[in-house]
Coordinates of C-alpha atoms and ligand atoms in Angstrom, one line a residue:
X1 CA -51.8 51.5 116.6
X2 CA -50.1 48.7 115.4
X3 CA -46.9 46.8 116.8
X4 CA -45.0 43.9 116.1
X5 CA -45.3 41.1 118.9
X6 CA -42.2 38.2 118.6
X7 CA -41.5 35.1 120.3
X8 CA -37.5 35.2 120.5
X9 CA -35.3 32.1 119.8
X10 CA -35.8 30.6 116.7
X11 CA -32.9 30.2 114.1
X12 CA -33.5 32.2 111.0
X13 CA -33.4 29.8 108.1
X14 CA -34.7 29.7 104.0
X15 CA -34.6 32.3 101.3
X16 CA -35.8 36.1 101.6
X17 CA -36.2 38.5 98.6
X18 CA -35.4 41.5 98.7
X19 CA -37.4 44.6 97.6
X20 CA -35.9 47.6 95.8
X21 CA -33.5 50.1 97.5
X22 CA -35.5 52.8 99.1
X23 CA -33.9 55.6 99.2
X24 CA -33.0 54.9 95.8
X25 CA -36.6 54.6 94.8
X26 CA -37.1 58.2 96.8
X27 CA -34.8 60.2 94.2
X28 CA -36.0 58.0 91.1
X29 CA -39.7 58.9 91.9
X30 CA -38.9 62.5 92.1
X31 CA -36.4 63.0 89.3
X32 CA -39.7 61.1 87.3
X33 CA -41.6 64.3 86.7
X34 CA -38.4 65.9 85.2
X35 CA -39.7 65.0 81.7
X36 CA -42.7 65.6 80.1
X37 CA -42.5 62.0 78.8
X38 CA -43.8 58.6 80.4
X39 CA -41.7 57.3 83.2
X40 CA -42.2 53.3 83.7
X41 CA -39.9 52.5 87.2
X42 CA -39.5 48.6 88.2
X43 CA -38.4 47.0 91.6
X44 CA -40.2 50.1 93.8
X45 CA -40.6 48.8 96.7
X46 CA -43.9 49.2 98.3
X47 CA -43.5 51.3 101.5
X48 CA -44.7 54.2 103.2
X49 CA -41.8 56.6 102.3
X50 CA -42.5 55.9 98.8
X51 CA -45.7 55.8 98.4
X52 CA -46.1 59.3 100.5
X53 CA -43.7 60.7 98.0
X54 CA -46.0 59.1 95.2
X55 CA -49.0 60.7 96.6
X56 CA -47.2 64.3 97.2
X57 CA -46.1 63.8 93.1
X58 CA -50.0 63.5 92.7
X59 CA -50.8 66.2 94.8
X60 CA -49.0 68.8 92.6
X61 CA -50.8 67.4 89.2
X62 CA -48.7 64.6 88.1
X63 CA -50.7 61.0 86.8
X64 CA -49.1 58.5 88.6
X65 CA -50.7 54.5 87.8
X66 CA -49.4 51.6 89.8
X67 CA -48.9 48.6 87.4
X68 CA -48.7 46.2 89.7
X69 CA -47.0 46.3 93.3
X70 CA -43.5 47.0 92.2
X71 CA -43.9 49.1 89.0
X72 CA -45.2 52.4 88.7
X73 CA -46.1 55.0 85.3
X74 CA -45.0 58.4 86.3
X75 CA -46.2 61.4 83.9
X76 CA -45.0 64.7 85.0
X77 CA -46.3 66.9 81.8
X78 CA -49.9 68.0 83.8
X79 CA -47.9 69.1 86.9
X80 CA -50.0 72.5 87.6
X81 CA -48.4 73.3 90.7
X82 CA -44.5 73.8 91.7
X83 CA -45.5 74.2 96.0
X84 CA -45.5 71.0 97.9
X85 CA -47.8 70.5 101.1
X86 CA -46.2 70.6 104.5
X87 CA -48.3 67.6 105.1
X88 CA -45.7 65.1 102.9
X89 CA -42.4 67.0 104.0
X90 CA -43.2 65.9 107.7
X91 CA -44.0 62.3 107.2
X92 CA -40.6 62.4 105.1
X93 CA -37.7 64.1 105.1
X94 CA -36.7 63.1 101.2
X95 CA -39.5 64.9 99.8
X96 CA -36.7 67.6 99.3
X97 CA -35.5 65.6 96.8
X98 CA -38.4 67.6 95.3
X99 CA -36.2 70.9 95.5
X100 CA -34.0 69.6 92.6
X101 CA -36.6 68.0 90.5
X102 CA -38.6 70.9 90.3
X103 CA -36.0 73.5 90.1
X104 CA -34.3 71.9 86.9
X105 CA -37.5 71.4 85.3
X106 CA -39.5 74.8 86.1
X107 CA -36.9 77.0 87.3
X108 CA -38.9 77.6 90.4
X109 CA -39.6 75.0 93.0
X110 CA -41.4 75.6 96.7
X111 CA -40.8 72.8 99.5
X112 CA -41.3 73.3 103.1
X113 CA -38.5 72.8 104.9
X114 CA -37.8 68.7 106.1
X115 CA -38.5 67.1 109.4
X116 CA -38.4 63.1 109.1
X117 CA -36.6 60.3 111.3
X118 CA -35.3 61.7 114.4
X119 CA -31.7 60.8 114.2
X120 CA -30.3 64.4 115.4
X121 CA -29.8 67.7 113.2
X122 CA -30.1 67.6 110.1
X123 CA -29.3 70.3 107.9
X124 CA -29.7 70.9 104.0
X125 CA -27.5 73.6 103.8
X126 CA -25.3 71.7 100.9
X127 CA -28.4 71.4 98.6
X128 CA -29.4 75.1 99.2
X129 CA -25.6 75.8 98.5
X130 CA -25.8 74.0 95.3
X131 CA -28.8 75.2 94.1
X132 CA -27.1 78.8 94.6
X133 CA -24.5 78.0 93.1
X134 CA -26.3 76.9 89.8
X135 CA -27.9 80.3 89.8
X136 CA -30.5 80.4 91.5
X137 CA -32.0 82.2 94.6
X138 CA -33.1 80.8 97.5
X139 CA -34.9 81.8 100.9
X140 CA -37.0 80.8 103.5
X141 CA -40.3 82.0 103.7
X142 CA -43.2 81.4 105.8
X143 CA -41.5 77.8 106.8
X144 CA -41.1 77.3 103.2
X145 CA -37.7 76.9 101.2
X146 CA -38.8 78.9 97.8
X147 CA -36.2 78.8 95.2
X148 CA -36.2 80.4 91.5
X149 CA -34.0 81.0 88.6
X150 CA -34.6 82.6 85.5
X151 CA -32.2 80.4 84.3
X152 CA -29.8 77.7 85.3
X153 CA -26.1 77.6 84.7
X154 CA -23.7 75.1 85.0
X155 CA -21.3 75.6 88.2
X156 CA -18.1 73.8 89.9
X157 CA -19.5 73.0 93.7
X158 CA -17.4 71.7 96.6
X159 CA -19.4 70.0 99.0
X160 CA -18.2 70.6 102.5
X161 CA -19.3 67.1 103.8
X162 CA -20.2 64.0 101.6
X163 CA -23.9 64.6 101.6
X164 CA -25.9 61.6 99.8
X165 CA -29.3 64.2 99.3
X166 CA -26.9 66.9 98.4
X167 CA -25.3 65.1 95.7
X168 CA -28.6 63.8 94.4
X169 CA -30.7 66.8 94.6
X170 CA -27.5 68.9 92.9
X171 CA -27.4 66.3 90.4
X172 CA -30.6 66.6 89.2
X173 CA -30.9 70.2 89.1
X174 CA -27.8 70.3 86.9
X175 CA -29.0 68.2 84.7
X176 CA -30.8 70.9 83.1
X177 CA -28.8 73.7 83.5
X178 CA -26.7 75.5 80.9
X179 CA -23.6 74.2 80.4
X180 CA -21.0 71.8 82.6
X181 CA -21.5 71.6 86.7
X182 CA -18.7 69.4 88.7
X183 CA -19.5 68.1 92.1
X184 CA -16.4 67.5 94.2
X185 CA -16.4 65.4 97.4
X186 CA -20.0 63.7 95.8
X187 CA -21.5 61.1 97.8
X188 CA -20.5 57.7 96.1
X189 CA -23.0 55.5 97.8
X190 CA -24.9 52.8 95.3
X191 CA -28.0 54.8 95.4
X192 CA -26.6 58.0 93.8
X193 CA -25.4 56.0 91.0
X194 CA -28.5 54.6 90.9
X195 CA -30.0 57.9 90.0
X196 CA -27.2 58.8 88.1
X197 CA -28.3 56.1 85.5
X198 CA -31.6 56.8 86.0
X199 CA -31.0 60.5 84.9
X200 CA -28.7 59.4 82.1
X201 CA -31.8 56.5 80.5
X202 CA -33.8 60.0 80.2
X203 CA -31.4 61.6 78.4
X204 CA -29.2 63.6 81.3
X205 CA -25.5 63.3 80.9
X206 CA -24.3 62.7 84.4
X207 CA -20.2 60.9 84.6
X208 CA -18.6 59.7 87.4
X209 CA -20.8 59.0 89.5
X210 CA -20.0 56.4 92.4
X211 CA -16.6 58.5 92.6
X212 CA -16.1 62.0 94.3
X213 CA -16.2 64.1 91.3
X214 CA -19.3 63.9 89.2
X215 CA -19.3 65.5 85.8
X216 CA -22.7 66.9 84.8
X217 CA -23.0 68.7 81.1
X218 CA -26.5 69.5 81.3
X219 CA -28.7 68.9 78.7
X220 CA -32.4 70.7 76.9
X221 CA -35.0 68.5 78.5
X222 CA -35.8 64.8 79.4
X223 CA -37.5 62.1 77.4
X224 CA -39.3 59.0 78.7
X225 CA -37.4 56.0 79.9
X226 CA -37.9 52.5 81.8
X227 CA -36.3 51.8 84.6
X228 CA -35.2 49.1 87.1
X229 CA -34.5 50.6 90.8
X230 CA -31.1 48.3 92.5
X231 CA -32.2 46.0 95.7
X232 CA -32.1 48.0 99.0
X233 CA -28.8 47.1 100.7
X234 CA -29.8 48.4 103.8
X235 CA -33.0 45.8 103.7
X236 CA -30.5 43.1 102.6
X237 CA -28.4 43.7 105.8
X238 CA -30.8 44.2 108.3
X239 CA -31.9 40.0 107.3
X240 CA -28.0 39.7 107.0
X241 CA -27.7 40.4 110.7
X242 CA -30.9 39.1 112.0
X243 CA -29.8 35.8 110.7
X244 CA -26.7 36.3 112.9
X245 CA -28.3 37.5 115.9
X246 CA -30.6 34.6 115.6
X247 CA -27.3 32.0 114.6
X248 CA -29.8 30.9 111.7
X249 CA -28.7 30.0 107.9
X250 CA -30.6 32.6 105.6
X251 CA -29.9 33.3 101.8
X252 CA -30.5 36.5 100.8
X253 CA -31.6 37.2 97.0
X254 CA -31.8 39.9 94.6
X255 CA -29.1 41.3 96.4
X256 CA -25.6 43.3 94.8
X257 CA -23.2 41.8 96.8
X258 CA -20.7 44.1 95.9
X259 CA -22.4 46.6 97.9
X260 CA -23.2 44.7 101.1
X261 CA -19.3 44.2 101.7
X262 CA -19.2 46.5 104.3
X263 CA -21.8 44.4 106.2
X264 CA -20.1 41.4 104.9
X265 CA -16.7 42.0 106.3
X266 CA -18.5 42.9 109.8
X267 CA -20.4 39.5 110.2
X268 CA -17.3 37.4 109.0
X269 CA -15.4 39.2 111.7
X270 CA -17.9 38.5 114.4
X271 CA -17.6 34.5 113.4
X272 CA -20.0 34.6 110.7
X273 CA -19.8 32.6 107.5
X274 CA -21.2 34.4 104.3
X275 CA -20.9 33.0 101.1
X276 CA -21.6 35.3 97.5
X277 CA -22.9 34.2 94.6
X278 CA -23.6 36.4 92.1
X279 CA -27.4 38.3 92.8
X280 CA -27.5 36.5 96.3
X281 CA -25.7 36.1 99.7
X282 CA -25.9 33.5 102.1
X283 CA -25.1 34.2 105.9
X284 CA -24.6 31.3 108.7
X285 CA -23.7 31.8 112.2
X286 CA -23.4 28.4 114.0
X287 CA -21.7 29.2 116.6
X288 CA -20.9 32.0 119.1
X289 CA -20.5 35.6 117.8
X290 CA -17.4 37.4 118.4
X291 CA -16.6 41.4 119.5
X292 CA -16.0 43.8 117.0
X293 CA -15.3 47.6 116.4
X294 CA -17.2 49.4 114.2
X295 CA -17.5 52.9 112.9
X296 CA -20.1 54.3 110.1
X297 CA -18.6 56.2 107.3
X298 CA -19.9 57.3 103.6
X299 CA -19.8 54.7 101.5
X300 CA -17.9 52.3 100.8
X301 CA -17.6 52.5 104.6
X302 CA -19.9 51.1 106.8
X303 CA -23.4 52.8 106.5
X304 CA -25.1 54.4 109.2
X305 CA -28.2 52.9 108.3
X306 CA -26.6 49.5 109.4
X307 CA -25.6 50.8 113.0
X308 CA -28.4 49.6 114.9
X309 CA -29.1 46.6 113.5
X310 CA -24.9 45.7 114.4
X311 CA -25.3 47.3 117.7
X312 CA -28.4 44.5 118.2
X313 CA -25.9 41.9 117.2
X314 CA -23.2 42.5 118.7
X315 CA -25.3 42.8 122.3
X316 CA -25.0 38.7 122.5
X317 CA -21.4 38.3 121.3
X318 CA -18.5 37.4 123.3
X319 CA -16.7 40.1 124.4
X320 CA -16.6 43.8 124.4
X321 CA -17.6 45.5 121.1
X322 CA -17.5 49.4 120.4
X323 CA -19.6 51.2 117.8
X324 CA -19.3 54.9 116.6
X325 CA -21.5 56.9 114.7
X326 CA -19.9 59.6 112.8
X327 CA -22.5 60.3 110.6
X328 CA -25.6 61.3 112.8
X329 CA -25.9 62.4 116.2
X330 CA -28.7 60.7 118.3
X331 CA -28.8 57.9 116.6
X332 CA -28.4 55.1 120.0
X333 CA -32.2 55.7 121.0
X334 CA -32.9 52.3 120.7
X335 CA -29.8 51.5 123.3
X336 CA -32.3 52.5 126.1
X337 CA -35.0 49.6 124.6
X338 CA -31.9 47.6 124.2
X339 CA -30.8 47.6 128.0
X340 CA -34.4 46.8 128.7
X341 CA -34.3 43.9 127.1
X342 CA -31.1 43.0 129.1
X343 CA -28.3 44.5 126.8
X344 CA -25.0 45.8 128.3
X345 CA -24.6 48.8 126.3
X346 CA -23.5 52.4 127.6
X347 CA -23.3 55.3 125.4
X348 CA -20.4 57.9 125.6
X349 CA -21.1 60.6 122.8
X350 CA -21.0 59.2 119.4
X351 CA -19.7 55.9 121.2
X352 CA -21.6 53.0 122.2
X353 CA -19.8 50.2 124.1
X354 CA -21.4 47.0 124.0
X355 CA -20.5 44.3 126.7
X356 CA -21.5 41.1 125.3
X357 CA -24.1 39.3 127.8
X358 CA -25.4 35.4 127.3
X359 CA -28.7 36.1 125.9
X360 CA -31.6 39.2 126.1
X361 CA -35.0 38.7 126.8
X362 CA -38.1 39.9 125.7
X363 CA -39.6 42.9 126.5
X364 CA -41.9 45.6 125.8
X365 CA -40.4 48.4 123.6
X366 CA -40.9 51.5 121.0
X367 CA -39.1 52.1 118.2
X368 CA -37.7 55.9 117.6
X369 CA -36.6 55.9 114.3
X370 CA -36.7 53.2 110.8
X371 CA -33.2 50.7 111.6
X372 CA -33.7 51.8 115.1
X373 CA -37.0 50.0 114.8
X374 CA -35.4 46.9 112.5
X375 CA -32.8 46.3 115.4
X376 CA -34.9 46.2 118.1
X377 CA -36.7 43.2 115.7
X378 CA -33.3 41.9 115.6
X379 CA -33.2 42.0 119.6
X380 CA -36.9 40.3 119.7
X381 CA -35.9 37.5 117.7
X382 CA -33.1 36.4 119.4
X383 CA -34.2 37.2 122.8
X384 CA -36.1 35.0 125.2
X385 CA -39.5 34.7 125.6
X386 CA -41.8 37.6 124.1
X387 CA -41.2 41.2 122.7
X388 CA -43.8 43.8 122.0
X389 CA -42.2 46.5 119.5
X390 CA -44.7 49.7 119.6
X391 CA -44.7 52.7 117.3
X392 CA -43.6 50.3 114.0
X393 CA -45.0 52.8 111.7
X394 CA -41.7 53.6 111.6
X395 CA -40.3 50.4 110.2
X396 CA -43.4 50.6 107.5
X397 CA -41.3 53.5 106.3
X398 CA -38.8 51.7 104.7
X399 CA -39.6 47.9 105.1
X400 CA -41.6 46.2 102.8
X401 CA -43.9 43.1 104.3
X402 CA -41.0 43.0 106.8
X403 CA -43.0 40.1 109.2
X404 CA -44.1 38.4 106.4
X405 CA -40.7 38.0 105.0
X406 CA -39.2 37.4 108.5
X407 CA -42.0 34.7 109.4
X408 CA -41.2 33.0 106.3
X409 CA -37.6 32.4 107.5
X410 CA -39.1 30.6 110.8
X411 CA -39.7 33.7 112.9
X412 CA -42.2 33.6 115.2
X413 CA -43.9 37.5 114.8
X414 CA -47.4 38.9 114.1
X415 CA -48.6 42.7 113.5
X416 CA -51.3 43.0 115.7
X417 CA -53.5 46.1 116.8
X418 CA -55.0 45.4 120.1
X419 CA -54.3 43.7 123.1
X420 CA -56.7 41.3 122.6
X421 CA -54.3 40.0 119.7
X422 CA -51.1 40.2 122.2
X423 CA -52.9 37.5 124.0
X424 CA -53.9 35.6 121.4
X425 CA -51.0 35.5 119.9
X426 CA -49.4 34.5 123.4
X427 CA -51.5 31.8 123.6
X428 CA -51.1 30.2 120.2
X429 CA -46.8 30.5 120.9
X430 CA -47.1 28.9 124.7
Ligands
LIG1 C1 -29.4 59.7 103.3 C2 -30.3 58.6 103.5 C3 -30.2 58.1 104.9 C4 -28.8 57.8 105.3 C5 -27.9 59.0 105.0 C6 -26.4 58.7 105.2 C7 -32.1 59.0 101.9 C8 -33.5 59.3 101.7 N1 -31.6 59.0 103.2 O1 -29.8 60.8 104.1 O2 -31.0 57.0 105.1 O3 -28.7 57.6 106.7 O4 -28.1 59.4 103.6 O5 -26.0 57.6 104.4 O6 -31.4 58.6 101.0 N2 -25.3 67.4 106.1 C9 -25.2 68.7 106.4 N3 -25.7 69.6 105.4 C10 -26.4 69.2 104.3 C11 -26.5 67.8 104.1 C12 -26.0 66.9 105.0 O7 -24.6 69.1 107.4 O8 -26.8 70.0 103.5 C13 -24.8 66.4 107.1 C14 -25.9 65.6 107.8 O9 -26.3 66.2 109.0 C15 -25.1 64.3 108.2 C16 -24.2 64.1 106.9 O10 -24.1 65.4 106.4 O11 -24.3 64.5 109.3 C17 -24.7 63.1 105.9 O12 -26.0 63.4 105.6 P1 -26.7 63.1 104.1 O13 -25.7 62.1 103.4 O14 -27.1 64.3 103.5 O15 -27.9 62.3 104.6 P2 -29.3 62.3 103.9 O16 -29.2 62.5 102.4 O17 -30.3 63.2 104.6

């Protein structure tokens, strides 16, 4: 198994790229197949979750060529097969997005239902809702969530919560249905516009999108397209803080700053300094960090994705700093790993209250989830001495060379697999 070993304490400084957004990438890849036509998609970042969802595309008869790391030829004309292995849904949870894709295209589309990162319940009743709603039926059988339709037809859907996979998976259904579908209380975050445009360059009509009410006048089929995925803000913030919870200097490019303002506004409150430019952000923290309150919200509020990776920082500032997750439940499993690394933190439902102390130091922890897993990193890096973080298959989800990238801003971290490495690599960092 492998696991991250760090040596805590050096400053963060240089340039870091960033690799296309994720989850973005996620609901490109799927909405792909939608067209008969050749798919070319640029900037996919290379990372588990993706390239599960590539092979579970493959799986069901699609030809899918990888042009070099970050591009990827997608044709979905030889798809034989509308049912999608449990094996993919449970290493991830987007795989639904699968649901939609199908649905629009075939009219019939059968996905087991999701398990993925263990950040509380998760339920896709708002999708299921939708696809109703369009006209089609759905039920659960044998684990399974089968949905058909002889045909689709355009609908107005309220979504009860702001649902980013709802919006998406709705989105792309619509797009070929009969006739006009309206979304109201869509998702607005950066990665359903994303797909919005990606949907539109095939020939879907999608408007709105990035507000609450999306417009959808669906369209006969889908035609081939090339495509450039947006930079993962959620990768783009997690070096954001790390160069704060390290007090380094780090410039972060191939970044849309306009969508890291959330995190932006966080760090300049805690004492940070971070300068824009226009596909790049710098962050310095000299000196000490200050306490802040924080609560996750849809976009453009701060994401939940972002809440451990804050929590991590915030665990050596000055002062007493609450954070409150509205989004997920059981998302603080790394506060547990944190207070073993010396963290004052205690949880009170959805509230974690962080008492600043001087400094952590390394320990030996496990990651539960993907940011929980990036914000223990955090922790390891600007603690003392050495951290061991286990179980980092989960960071492979969604990061792309993360140590590579990290020891090229100064970091002092190694993958190993054995313990016989641990040592080694103890050795070599005194
Ligand atoms: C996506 C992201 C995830 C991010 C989350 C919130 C992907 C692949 N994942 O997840 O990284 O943390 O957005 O920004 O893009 N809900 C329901 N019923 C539904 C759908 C959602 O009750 O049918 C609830 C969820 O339990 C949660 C909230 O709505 O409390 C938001 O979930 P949602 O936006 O759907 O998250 P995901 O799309 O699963």
């Amino acid at each position: 198994m492998e696991r991250y070993v760090i040596k805590g304490g050096n400053p963060l400084a240089g340039e870091v790229e960033i690799a296309g957004a994720k989850n973005a990438a996620l609901a490109i890849l799927a909405a792909a197949i939608m067209t008969d036509e050749t798919v070319v998609i640029e900037n996919m970042p290379d990372v588990r979750d993706t390239n599960v969802l590539l092979e579970a595309i493959q799986e069901i008869g699609a030809v899918v060529e990888r042009l070099d790391r970050s591009t990827v030829r997608v044709n979905g004309s030889t798809i034989t097969d509308v049912s999608v292995d449990y094996e993919f849904i449970k290493k991830i949870r987007a795989s639904y997005y699968l649901l939609g894709a199908l649905l629009g295209k075939y009219k019939h589309a059968e996905v087991p239902l999701p398990g993925g990162c263990n950040i509380g319940s998760r339920p896709i009743d708002q999708h299921l809702k939708g696809f109703r709603a369009l006209g089609a039926s759905v039920e659960i059988r044998h684990g399974a969530i089968v949905t058909k339709a002889e045909r689709l037809k355009g609908s107005h859907i309220f979504l009860d919560m702001v649902s980013v996979g709802a919006t998406i998976n709705i989105m792309m259904a619509a797009s070929l249905a009969s006739g006009r579908t309206i979304i109201e209380n869509a998702a607005r975050e950066p990665h359903v516009v994303d797909v919005a445009n990606f949907l539109n360059s095939m020939g879907a009509n999608i408007k709105g999108a990035g507000t609450d009410v999306i417009r959808i006048r669906g369209v006969e089929k889908l035609h081939k397209a090339e495509y450039s995925i947006i930079p993962d803000q959620i990768e783009a913030g997690t070096f954001m803080f790390a160069a704060a919870a390290t007090r380094g200097d780090v410039l972060v490019k191939n970044v849309i700053p306009k969508h890291l303002e959330a995190t932006t506004a966080k760090l300049e409150e805690i004492g940070c300094e971070v300068m824009e430019f226009d596909d790049s952000v710098r962050v310095i923290a000299s000196g000490d960090l200050r306490r802040t309150h924080v609560k996750t919200l849809p976009y453009p509020g701060y994401p939940t994705d972002m809440q451990p990776q804050i929590a991590a920082t915030l665990a050596t500032a000055k002062g007493t700093s609450i954070v409150t997750e509205s989004i997920f439940e059981n998302r603080f499993k790394y506060v547990d790993e944190l207070s073993r690394m010396g963290a004052n933190i205690k949880v009170q439902g959805n509230t974690a209250i962080i008492d600043g102390v001087e400094k952590l130091t390394g320990a030996r922890v496990s990651a539960s989830d993907l940011r929980a897993g990036a914000a223990l990193v955090i922790a390891g890096l600007s603690a003392e001495g050495i951290t061991i973080v286990d179980d980092i298959v989960y960071i492979q989800r969604g990061y792309e060379e993360f140590e590579v990238k990290l020891r090229s801003l100064g970091a002092e971290i190694e993958k190993v697999s054995n313990e016989k490495e641990i040592q080694k690599f103890r050795l070599r960092v005194g």
